[in-house]
Short mmCIF file of C-alpha atoms in Angstrom, two decimals:
data_model
loop_
_atom_site.label_atom_id
_atom_site.label_comp_id
_atom_site.label_asym_id
_atom_site.label_seq_id
_atom_site.Cartn_x
_atom_site.Cartn_y
_atom_site.Cartn_z
CA MET A 9 135.24 136.89 96.51
CA THR A 10 131.53 137.03 95.77
CA ALA A 11 129.76 137.15 92.42
CA GLU A 12 126.08 137.61 91.65
CA LYS A 13 124.17 135.79 88.96
CA ALA A 14 120.53 136.44 87.95
CA LEU A 15 118.38 133.36 87.40
CA PRO A 16 115.19 134.33 85.47
CA LEU A 17 112.00 132.64 86.62
CA GLY A 18 108.79 131.78 84.85
CA ASN A 19 107.48 129.38 82.25
CA GLY A 20 107.69 131.68 79.25
CA LYS A 21 109.92 131.27 76.22
CA ALA A 22 112.28 134.06 77.28
CA ALA A 23 112.79 132.57 80.71
CA GLU A 24 113.35 129.13 79.21
CA GLU A 25 115.98 130.48 76.80
CA ALA A 26 117.69 132.32 79.65
CA ARG A 27 117.82 129.15 81.74
CA GLU A 28 119.26 127.22 78.81
CA SER A 29 121.98 129.83 78.33
CA GLU A 30 122.98 129.43 81.98
CA ALA A 31 123.24 125.65 81.71
CA PRO A 32 126.66 124.05 81.25
CA GLY A 33 127.51 123.95 77.58
CA GLY A 34 124.62 126.30 76.82
CA SER A 35 124.60 129.11 74.26
CA GLY A 36 125.96 131.50 76.85
CA SER A 37 129.10 129.45 77.44
CA SER A 38 132.36 129.91 75.66
CA GLY A 39 132.19 126.49 74.07
CA GLY A 40 129.44 127.48 71.63
CA ALA A 41 127.71 124.11 72.02
CA ALA A 42 123.98 123.62 71.46
CA PRO A 43 121.77 124.79 74.36
CA ALA A 44 121.14 122.08 76.94
CA ARG A 45 117.49 121.70 77.77
CA ASP A 46 116.60 121.70 81.45
CA PRO A 47 115.41 118.17 82.36
CA ARG A 48 112.83 119.76 84.63
CA ASP A 49 111.18 121.34 81.58
CA LYS A 50 110.88 117.93 79.95
CA ARG A 51 109.42 116.52 83.13
CA ASP A 52 106.88 119.36 83.39
CA LYS A 53 105.88 118.78 79.77
CA ALA A 54 105.39 115.07 80.41
CA VAL A 55 103.26 115.82 83.47
CA HIS A 56 101.16 118.24 81.43
CA GLU A 57 100.58 115.64 78.71
CA ARG A 58 99.72 112.95 81.24
CA GLY A 59 97.32 115.12 83.23
CA HIS A 60 97.05 116.22 86.85
CA TRP A 61 94.46 117.30 89.39
CA ASN A 62 93.56 120.98 89.29
CA ASN A 63 93.37 121.12 93.07
CA LYS A 64 93.49 118.95 96.16
CA VAL A 65 89.69 118.83 96.49
CA GLU A 66 89.31 116.95 93.20
CA PHE A 67 91.77 114.29 94.33
CA VAL A 68 90.16 113.84 97.75
CA LEU A 69 86.67 113.58 96.29
CA SER A 70 87.83 111.10 93.64
CA VAL A 71 89.41 108.82 96.24
CA ALA A 72 86.42 109.23 98.54
CA GLY A 73 84.09 108.29 95.69
CA GLU A 74 86.11 105.13 95.08
CA ILE A 75 86.51 103.89 98.66
CA ILE A 76 83.00 104.92 99.71
CA GLY A 77 80.99 102.49 97.63
CA LEU A 78 78.24 99.92 97.77
CA GLY A 79 80.28 97.83 100.19
CA ASN A 80 79.86 100.51 102.84
CA VAL A 81 76.08 100.39 102.52
CA TRP A 82 75.28 96.69 102.23
CA ARG A 83 78.45 94.72 102.95
CA PHE A 84 79.81 96.28 106.15
CA PRO A 85 76.47 96.43 108.06
CA TYR A 86 75.64 92.86 107.12
CA LEU A 87 79.06 91.56 108.21
CA CYS A 88 78.60 93.28 111.56
CA TYR A 89 75.20 91.65 111.86
CA LYS A 90 76.48 88.28 110.71
CA ASN A 91 79.39 88.15 113.13
CA GLY A 92 77.53 89.71 116.04
CA GLY A 93 73.96 88.53 116.41
CA GLY A 94 73.92 86.58 113.20
CA GLU A 95 74.01 83.18 114.86
CA VAL A 96 70.23 83.18 114.95
CA ILE A 97 69.95 83.48 111.20
CA GLY A 98 68.15 80.56 109.66
CA ARG A 99 66.37 79.48 112.87
CA ARG A 100 63.18 81.28 112.01
CA ARG A 101 63.01 82.06 108.35
CA GLY A 102 59.51 82.19 107.00
CA VAL A 103 58.47 82.58 103.39
CA THR A 104 56.61 85.82 102.88
CA LEU A 105 54.89 87.08 99.78
CA HIS A 106 57.12 90.14 99.36
CA PRO A 107 60.52 88.42 98.86
CA THR A 108 58.97 85.78 96.63
CA PHE A 109 57.25 88.43 94.53
CA CYS A 110 60.48 90.44 94.23
CA ARG A 111 62.63 87.48 93.26
CA ARG A 112 60.24 85.80 90.84
CA ARG A 113 58.30 88.70 89.31
CA VAL A 114 60.24 91.95 89.81
CA LEU A 115 63.84 90.69 89.79
CA ALA A 116 62.94 87.56 87.79
CA ILE A 117 65.62 85.47 89.48
CA SER A 118 65.63 81.84 88.38
CA ASP A 119 65.88 78.79 90.63
CA GLY A 120 69.63 78.42 90.10
CA ILE A 121 72.64 79.05 87.93
CA GLU A 122 71.66 75.99 85.88
CA HIS A 123 68.68 77.96 84.55
CA ILE A 124 70.32 81.02 83.06
CA GLY A 125 67.03 82.19 81.57
CA ASN A 126 66.41 85.14 79.29
CA LEU A 127 68.17 88.47 79.12
CA ARG A 128 66.28 91.29 80.86
CA TRP A 129 66.26 94.00 78.21
CA GLU A 130 65.31 96.75 80.68
CA LEU A 131 68.36 95.91 82.79
CA ALA A 132 70.50 95.82 79.65
CA LEU A 133 69.39 99.38 78.87
CA CYS A 134 70.25 100.46 82.41
CA LEU A 135 73.70 98.92 82.10
CA LEU A 136 74.16 100.66 78.75
CA ALA A 137 73.27 103.97 80.38
CA ALA A 138 75.73 103.31 83.21
CA TRP A 139 78.61 102.59 80.84
CA THR A 140 77.72 105.59 78.69
CA ILE A 141 77.84 107.85 81.74
CA CYS A 142 81.07 106.19 82.84
CA TYR A 143 82.69 106.85 79.46
CA PHE A 144 81.89 110.55 79.40
CA CYS A 145 82.98 110.92 83.03
CA ILE A 146 86.55 109.81 82.31
CA TRP A 147 87.10 110.29 78.57
CA LYS A 148 89.13 113.48 79.19
CA GLY A 149 91.02 112.07 82.15
CA THR A 150 91.36 114.25 85.22
CA LYS A 151 89.84 117.19 83.38
CA SER A 152 86.44 115.49 83.31
CA THR A 153 86.76 113.22 86.35
CA GLY A 154 87.75 116.10 88.60
CA LYS A 155 84.54 117.96 87.78
CA VAL A 156 82.17 115.00 87.99
CA VAL A 157 83.21 113.97 91.51
CA TYR A 158 81.92 117.24 92.92
CA VAL A 159 78.45 115.76 92.42
CA THR A 160 78.92 111.99 92.50
CA ALA A 161 81.05 111.98 95.68
CA THR A 162 79.17 114.56 97.74
CA PHE A 163 75.58 113.56 96.94
CA PRO A 164 75.78 110.12 98.68
CA TYR A 165 77.01 111.78 101.87
CA ILE A 166 74.10 114.18 101.88
CA MET A 167 71.63 111.36 101.27
CA LEU A 168 73.23 109.15 103.90
CA LEU A 169 72.94 111.94 106.45
CA ILE A 170 69.28 112.50 105.58
CA LEU A 171 68.48 108.78 105.77
CA LEU A 172 70.34 108.51 109.08
CA ILE A 173 68.36 111.33 110.66
CA ARG A 174 65.11 109.86 109.36
CA GLY A 175 66.00 106.33 110.44
CA VAL A 176 66.95 107.05 114.05
CA THR A 177 63.68 108.93 114.60
CA LEU A 178 61.52 105.91 113.67
CA PRO A 179 59.92 103.69 116.33
CA GLY A 180 61.92 100.52 116.93
CA ALA A 181 65.12 102.06 115.56
CA SER A 182 66.89 101.59 118.89
CA GLU A 183 66.40 97.81 118.70
CA GLY A 184 67.94 97.70 115.26
CA ILE A 185 70.91 99.76 116.40
CA LYS A 186 71.42 97.52 119.44
CA PHE A 187 71.37 94.49 117.19
CA TYR A 188 73.92 96.17 114.90
CA LEU A 189 76.29 97.09 117.72
CA TYR A 190 75.84 94.05 119.98
CA PRO A 191 79.22 92.30 120.23
CA ASP A 192 79.54 88.54 120.44
CA LEU A 193 83.08 88.14 121.76
CA SER A 194 82.92 84.36 121.44
CA ARG A 195 82.97 84.79 117.65
CA LEU A 196 86.54 86.11 117.82
CA SER A 197 87.75 82.52 117.98
CA ASP A 198 86.06 81.79 114.66
CA PRO A 199 88.52 82.18 111.75
CA GLN A 200 85.65 83.19 109.48
CA VAL A 201 85.25 86.41 111.47
CA TRP A 202 88.84 87.38 110.73
CA VAL A 203 88.46 86.38 107.09
CA ASP A 204 85.37 88.59 106.78
CA ALA A 205 87.16 91.48 108.50
CA GLY A 206 90.24 91.18 106.31
CA THR A 207 88.34 90.90 103.05
CA GLN A 208 86.10 93.81 104.01
CA ILE A 209 89.14 96.03 104.57
CA PHE A 210 90.51 95.21 101.12
CA PHE A 211 87.12 95.45 99.47
CA SER A 212 86.23 98.77 101.10
CA TYR A 213 89.58 100.53 100.72
CA ALA A 214 90.13 99.23 97.16
CA ILE A 215 93.54 97.92 98.23
CA CYS A 216 95.59 95.96 95.68
CA LEU A 217 93.29 97.01 92.85
CA GLY A 218 95.49 99.81 91.53
CA CYS A 219 92.76 102.44 91.86
CA LEU A 220 94.37 104.45 94.67
CA THR A 221 97.77 104.26 92.99
CA ALA A 222 96.36 105.55 89.71
CA LEU A 223 94.50 108.43 91.37
CA GLY A 224 97.51 109.39 93.48
CA SER A 225 99.79 109.42 90.44
CA TYR A 226 98.04 112.57 89.17
CA ASN A 227 99.11 114.54 92.26
CA ASN A 228 102.11 116.80 92.48
CA TYR A 229 105.31 115.06 93.48
CA ASN A 230 105.42 116.81 96.87
CA ASN A 231 101.84 115.95 97.79
CA ASN A 232 101.59 114.78 101.41
CA CYS A 233 100.54 111.19 100.69
CA TYR A 234 100.98 110.16 104.34
CA ARG A 235 98.44 112.71 105.55
CA ASP A 236 96.04 111.74 102.76
CA CYS A 237 96.19 108.08 103.78
CA ILE A 238 95.36 108.82 107.41
CA MET A 239 92.53 111.17 106.49
CA LEU A 240 90.91 108.91 103.89
CA CYS A 241 91.16 105.81 106.10
CA CYS A 242 89.31 107.63 108.88
CA LEU A 243 86.75 108.87 106.35
CA ASN A 244 86.07 105.38 105.00
CA SER A 245 85.78 103.70 108.39
CA GLY A 246 83.57 106.48 109.71
CA THR A 247 81.28 106.28 106.70
CA SER A 248 80.90 102.50 107.06
CA PHE A 249 80.08 102.87 110.73
CA VAL A 250 77.51 105.60 110.13
CA ALA A 251 75.97 103.64 107.24
CA GLY A 252 75.31 100.78 109.65
CA PHE A 253 73.23 103.11 111.81
CA ALA A 254 71.25 104.32 108.79
CA ILE A 255 70.53 100.78 107.59
CA PHE A 256 69.76 98.97 110.82
CA SER A 257 67.70 101.75 112.34
CA VAL A 258 65.29 101.28 109.42
CA LEU A 259 65.44 97.47 109.71
CA GLY A 260 64.67 97.81 113.41
CA PHE A 261 61.62 99.86 112.46
CA MET A 262 60.49 97.17 110.01
CA ALA A 263 60.91 94.44 112.65
CA TYR A 264 58.94 96.59 115.08
CA GLU A 265 56.10 97.06 112.60
CA GLN A 266 55.92 93.33 111.80
CA GLY A 267 56.44 92.17 115.37
CA VAL A 268 59.24 89.74 114.43
CA PRO A 269 62.94 89.46 115.39
CA ILE A 270 65.28 91.54 113.27
CA ALA A 271 67.08 88.38 112.14
CA GLU A 272 64.06 87.59 109.99
CA VAL A 273 64.10 90.89 108.13
CA ALA A 274 67.86 91.12 107.46
CA GLU A 275 69.20 89.98 104.12
CA SER A 276 72.75 89.30 103.00
CA GLY A 277 74.67 91.15 100.32
CA PRO A 278 72.59 92.85 97.61
CA GLY A 279 69.40 91.57 99.21
CA LEU A 280 69.95 94.00 102.08
CA ALA A 281 69.94 96.97 99.70
CA PHE A 282 67.36 95.82 97.16
CA ILE A 283 64.87 93.79 99.21
CA ALA A 284 65.02 94.39 102.95
CA TYR A 285 65.64 98.14 102.97
CA PRO A 286 63.13 99.02 100.20
CA LYS A 287 60.52 96.96 102.01
CA ALA A 288 61.18 98.95 105.16
CA VAL A 289 60.91 102.21 103.23
CA THR A 290 57.39 101.31 102.08
CA MET A 291 56.29 101.37 105.72
CA MET A 292 57.50 104.95 106.21
CA PRO A 293 55.52 108.13 105.53
CA LEU A 294 56.35 109.65 102.12
CA SER A 295 57.81 106.31 101.09
CA PRO A 296 58.31 107.27 97.38
CA LEU A 297 60.54 110.16 98.42
CA TRP A 298 62.75 108.07 100.70
CA ALA A 299 62.95 105.26 98.15
CA THR A 300 64.03 107.71 95.43
CA LEU A 301 66.72 109.24 97.63
CA PHE A 302 68.02 105.83 98.69
CA PHE A 303 68.33 104.42 95.18
CA MET A 304 69.84 107.65 93.85
CA MET A 305 72.48 107.27 96.54
CA LEU A 306 73.18 103.70 95.40
CA ILE A 307 73.47 104.82 91.76
CA PHE A 308 76.03 107.49 92.56
CA LEU A 309 77.99 105.12 94.80
CA GLY A 310 78.15 102.57 92.00
CA LEU A 311 79.07 105.10 89.30
CA ASP A 312 81.94 106.49 91.37
CA SER A 313 83.48 103.07 91.89
CA GLN A 314 82.85 102.14 88.26
CA PHE A 315 84.59 105.01 86.51
CA VAL A 316 87.48 105.14 88.98
CA CYS A 317 88.23 101.45 88.39
CA VAL A 318 88.15 101.99 84.63
CA GLU A 319 90.35 105.07 85.01
CA SER A 320 92.95 103.05 86.91
CA LEU A 321 93.08 100.44 84.13
CA VAL A 322 93.33 103.11 81.45
CA THR A 323 96.09 104.89 83.39
CA ALA A 324 98.13 101.70 83.62
CA VAL A 325 97.81 100.91 79.91
CA VAL A 326 98.56 104.46 78.78
CA ASP A 327 101.59 104.71 81.08
CA MET A 328 102.94 101.43 79.71
CA TYR A 329 102.52 102.54 76.08
CA PRO A 330 102.57 106.37 76.12
CA LYS A 331 103.77 106.71 72.53
CA VAL A 332 100.76 104.73 71.34
CA PHE A 333 97.88 106.12 73.38
CA ARG A 334 98.91 109.75 73.99
CA ARG A 335 98.37 110.69 70.39
CA GLY A 336 95.22 112.23 69.06
CA TYR A 337 92.10 110.52 70.36
CA ARG A 338 93.64 107.11 71.02
CA ARG A 339 93.12 107.38 74.76
CA GLU A 340 89.43 108.10 74.21
CA LEU A 341 89.20 105.13 71.84
CA LEU A 342 90.85 102.91 74.45
CA ILE A 343 88.25 103.93 77.03
CA LEU A 344 85.49 103.31 74.49
CA ALA A 345 86.82 99.83 73.72
CA LEU A 346 87.04 98.93 77.41
CA SER A 347 83.52 100.23 78.03
CA VAL A 348 82.05 98.24 75.14
CA ILE A 349 83.82 95.03 76.16
CA SER A 350 82.79 95.46 79.79
CA TYR A 351 79.20 96.08 78.76
CA PHE A 352 78.94 92.85 76.79
CA LEU A 353 80.66 90.88 79.56
CA GLY A 354 78.15 92.28 82.04
CA LEU A 355 75.15 91.13 80.02
CA VAL A 356 75.50 87.59 81.38
CA MET A 357 74.69 88.96 84.84
CA LEU A 358 71.47 90.52 83.56
CA THR A 359 69.84 87.22 82.77
CA GLU A 360 67.37 85.50 85.08
CA GLY A 361 70.25 83.50 86.55
CA GLY A 362 72.64 86.44 86.51
CA MET A 363 72.46 87.05 90.25
CA TYR A 364 74.11 83.69 90.90
CA ILE A 365 76.92 84.59 88.48
CA PHE A 366 77.30 87.96 90.18
CA GLN A 367 77.75 86.25 93.54
CA LEU A 368 80.47 84.05 92.06
CA PHE A 369 82.34 87.11 90.81
CA ASP A 370 81.88 88.90 94.12
CA SER A 371 83.02 85.98 96.27
CA TYR A 372 85.83 84.53 94.15
CA ALA A 373 87.14 87.03 91.59
CA ALA A 374 86.59 90.49 93.07
CA SER A 375 87.54 90.19 96.74
CA GLY A 376 88.63 87.84 99.47
CA MET A 377 91.51 85.48 98.91
CA CYS A 378 92.65 87.11 95.64
CA LEU A 379 93.32 90.46 97.28
CA LEU A 380 94.95 88.81 100.29
CA PHE A 381 97.26 86.86 98.00
CA VAL A 382 98.28 89.99 96.10
CA ALA A 383 98.75 91.95 99.33
CA ILE A 384 101.24 89.39 100.67
CA PHE A 385 103.46 89.74 97.61
CA GLU A 386 103.15 93.53 97.58
CA CYS A 387 104.35 93.74 101.18
CA ILE A 388 107.25 91.38 100.46
CA CYS A 389 108.30 93.38 97.39
CA ILE A 390 108.13 96.77 99.12
CA GLY A 391 109.34 95.77 102.58
CA TRP A 392 112.08 93.33 101.65
CA VAL A 393 112.97 93.39 97.94
CA TYR A 394 112.83 97.13 97.27
CA GLY A 395 113.59 97.87 100.90
CA SER A 396 111.53 99.66 103.51
CA ASN A 397 114.34 102.14 104.23
CA ARG A 398 114.64 103.03 100.56
CA PHE A 399 110.88 103.45 100.39
CA TYR A 400 111.05 105.69 103.47
CA ASP A 401 113.67 107.79 101.67
CA ASN A 402 111.26 108.21 98.75
CA ILE A 403 108.47 109.31 101.07
CA GLU A 404 110.75 111.75 102.89
CA ASP A 405 111.85 113.15 99.55
CA MET A 406 108.21 113.81 98.68
CA ILE A 407 106.71 115.09 101.95
CA GLY A 408 109.80 116.35 103.78
CA TYR A 409 109.74 114.03 106.80
CA ARG A 410 109.72 110.33 107.63
CA PRO A 411 106.51 108.67 108.89
CA PRO A 412 106.60 106.75 112.20
CA SER A 413 108.85 103.69 112.09
CA LEU A 414 105.89 101.51 113.13
CA ILE A 415 104.60 101.68 109.56
CA LYS A 416 107.86 100.24 108.27
CA TRP A 417 107.50 97.18 110.51
CA CYS A 418 103.90 96.83 109.40
CA TRP A 419 105.08 96.59 105.79
CA LYS A 420 107.75 94.03 106.64
CA ILE A 421 106.16 91.80 109.29
CA VAL A 422 102.73 92.70 110.67
CA THR A 423 100.71 93.17 107.47
CA PRO A 424 102.10 90.21 105.47
CA GLY A 425 101.85 88.03 108.58
CA ILE A 426 98.20 88.90 109.19
CA CYS A 427 97.33 88.54 105.50
CA ALA A 428 99.06 85.16 105.32
CA GLY A 429 97.27 83.99 108.47
CA ILE A 430 93.87 85.05 107.15
CA PHE A 431 94.62 83.47 103.78
CA ILE A 432 95.54 80.15 105.43
CA PHE A 433 92.45 80.31 107.65
CA PHE A 434 90.36 80.90 104.56
CA LEU A 435 91.72 77.79 102.87
CA VAL A 436 91.49 75.60 105.98
CA LYS A 437 87.98 76.72 106.93
CA TYR A 438 86.74 77.07 103.39
CA LYS A 439 82.99 76.73 103.02
CA PRO A 440 81.35 76.59 99.59
CA LEU A 441 79.40 79.68 98.62
CA LYS A 442 75.63 79.64 99.15
CA TYR A 443 73.38 82.23 97.60
CA ASN A 444 71.38 83.90 100.37
CA ASN A 445 72.56 81.09 102.70
CA VAL A 446 70.12 78.70 101.00
CA TYR A 447 71.05 77.86 97.39
CA THR A 448 74.01 75.50 96.86
CA TYR A 449 75.90 75.86 93.58
CA PRO A 450 76.64 72.82 91.41
CA ALA A 451 80.21 71.53 91.26
CA TRP A 452 80.89 73.17 87.90
CA GLY A 453 79.73 76.49 89.33
CA TYR A 454 82.34 76.32 92.07
CA GLY A 455 84.87 75.31 89.42
CA ILE A 456 84.15 78.50 87.48
CA GLY A 457 84.58 80.50 90.67
CA TRP A 458 87.98 78.98 91.42
CA LEU A 459 89.11 79.51 87.83
CA MET A 460 88.27 83.20 88.14
CA ALA A 461 90.19 83.39 91.42
CA LEU A 462 93.25 81.59 90.04
CA SER A 463 93.26 83.74 86.90
CA SER A 464 94.53 86.67 88.96
CA MET A 465 96.53 84.84 91.64
CA LEU A 466 98.56 82.72 89.21
CA CYS A 467 99.76 85.80 87.32
CA ILE A 468 102.32 86.57 90.05
CA PRO A 469 104.13 83.20 90.26
CA LEU A 470 103.79 82.74 86.49
CA TRP A 471 105.48 86.07 85.78
CA ILE A 472 108.21 85.28 88.32
CA CYS A 473 108.94 82.04 86.48
CA ILE A 474 109.05 83.83 83.12
CA LYS A 475 111.49 86.46 84.38
CA VAL A 476 113.72 83.83 85.99
CA TRP A 477 113.75 81.81 82.77
CA LYS A 478 114.66 84.82 80.60
CA THR A 479 117.40 86.14 82.89
CA GLN A 480 120.92 84.91 82.14
CA GLY A 481 123.19 83.27 84.71
CA THR A 482 122.92 80.61 87.36
CA LEU A 483 119.85 80.43 89.57
CA PRO A 484 121.46 82.36 92.48
CA GLU A 485 122.69 84.99 90.00
CA LYS A 486 119.24 85.26 88.45
CA LEU A 487 117.59 85.74 91.84
CA GLN A 488 120.23 88.31 92.80
CA LYS A 489 119.59 90.33 89.64
CA LEU A 490 115.80 90.13 89.88
CA THR A 491 115.65 91.07 93.57
CA THR A 492 118.07 94.02 93.33
CA PRO A 493 116.26 97.37 93.03
CA SER A 494 117.02 99.58 90.06
CA THR A 495 119.54 102.35 90.68
CA ASP A 496 118.08 104.80 88.16
CA LEU A 497 115.22 105.95 90.42
CA LYS A 498 116.29 109.51 91.15
CA MET A 499 115.01 111.77 93.89
CA ARG A 500 113.08 114.81 92.74
CA GLY A 501 112.34 116.65 95.97
CA LYS A 502 114.24 117.66 99.06
CA LEU A 503 116.73 114.79 99.00
CA GLY A 504 117.31 115.08 95.27
CA VAL A 505 118.33 118.75 95.09
CA SER A 506 121.37 119.19 92.86
CA PRO A 507 124.29 121.42 93.87
CA ARG A 508 123.13 124.06 91.37
CA MET A 509 119.70 124.42 93.01
CA VAL A 510 119.30 126.97 95.77
CA THR A 511 116.48 128.05 98.05
CA VAL A 512 114.73 131.38 97.67
CA ASN A 513 115.37 132.19 101.33
CA ASP A 514 119.14 132.32 100.69
CA CYS A 515 118.86 134.57 97.66
CA ASP A 516 117.81 138.08 96.66
CA ALA A 517 114.62 138.26 94.59
CA LYS A 518 113.89 140.97 92.00
CA LEU A 519 110.21 141.82 91.67
CA LYS A 520 108.21 143.20 88.78
CA SER A 521 105.87 146.14 89.15
CA ASP A 522 102.93 143.79 89.71
CA GLY A 523 104.70 142.05 92.60
CA THR A 524 105.64 138.83 90.79
CA ILE A 525 109.20 137.49 90.92
CA ALA A 526 111.23 138.36 87.84
CA ALA A 527 114.57 136.83 88.83
CA ILE A 528 116.50 135.44 91.77
CA THR A 529 120.04 136.58 92.46
CA GLU A 530 122.21 133.72 93.63
CA LYS A 531 125.38 134.59 95.51
CA GLU A 532 128.24 132.28 94.64
CA THR A 533 131.36 132.17 96.78
CA HIS A 534 134.65 131.27 95.11
CA PHE A 535 137.61 130.06 97.12
#
């Protein structure tokens, strides 16, 4: 025996009431109980309140703006130079007027971190402008961020392409490119090479910072996250590689014009972007134009990374306390408070000795061993505690298929093993930081750096100890409870379809006059 039942579709009030009447115990049942609200409606309402991307392009551009940052322009090319032909650095380093003038007069950098100096008010105004722009870029969540990235994420690519074409057409560019690409295979035995490679991957891809997780959380549940990962990884690596051509082709031109080896014109870290490259630009025709385009590219790269990092922090706080910050303008006030606090914390880096403090943050707090340490625990939690097979089930539920099994073994063995090896190498072969390979920090300066590093790394073991102490039972029972995944994580996609849900392909659809679906007729078979 076969019976037909019409299931109204749509998001309107009539459709919602009709769905409620069809639910067990609803108004349409003989029991006369109160209508049962569809849990999917509650979930859709929560998603609407939280926010979501309007389309896939906004998400891709937001992630691209985060992972394509300043590290692709100054960090990756320099690391290639350092670990390829960089062994000659320091052999012939003369003192020219231009770097001295830039450091002492233009940048006003002091002799060391001991001489903090005065605050540069013009830089303070620039930082204020940056945080003001950052605030208005994210104050409405994905509604504002999704529109801003159309400019901030695409403009750097256009500028990078223009600078690349201009750079490779300069005389001497080929020598700079050869220097950039020349491999020194003997350096592979140096642990520092692997440390630099590992930290660059984490720094460039924003891994273990929460940024990618926060951006991805605004996607639809069935978004193909596996395909996005592959695509964005290729995009990031390709951009870094192309940026090296754009940078070192110009440095090769500068070495050609001065008649000196390229090792003498290359700078490390920010010096590559703010000293060496601008100096090379002054030797080019229409130098003001190229300098303007280059620094505009740097500004957009920095702004993208800045507001995405703030957005990830705001997302985490709001998701932890939704009843507090999803009311009125509390989310906007939270962003304002974070922006103001970050601005005042950043003022210390705008003093005459601020560059030395910036290098401490960059080398100890923001990248390197901290991210490696966090990555090891993340892999252990996902691969072993939560379970790689369970995580694969979640991915299959979202995208409809299981990724290659190789990725599962990377989570469980390969990635944590490599991260642990690099982390141990870093500790064994640790060399104190030197600013521009010349200035040695005082002992208390290194102490501040290690305190910043430990402030993030110690949070994991400290929180483990707190949870173990608060959990009742013997130690084995506590560990068993804390390492057992929660059972209330329900599937929402293909694997989580309830018996009442049916596919449109197995049903008859009734259409309105305009072609839209009015209802689906489900055929139920009774035995």
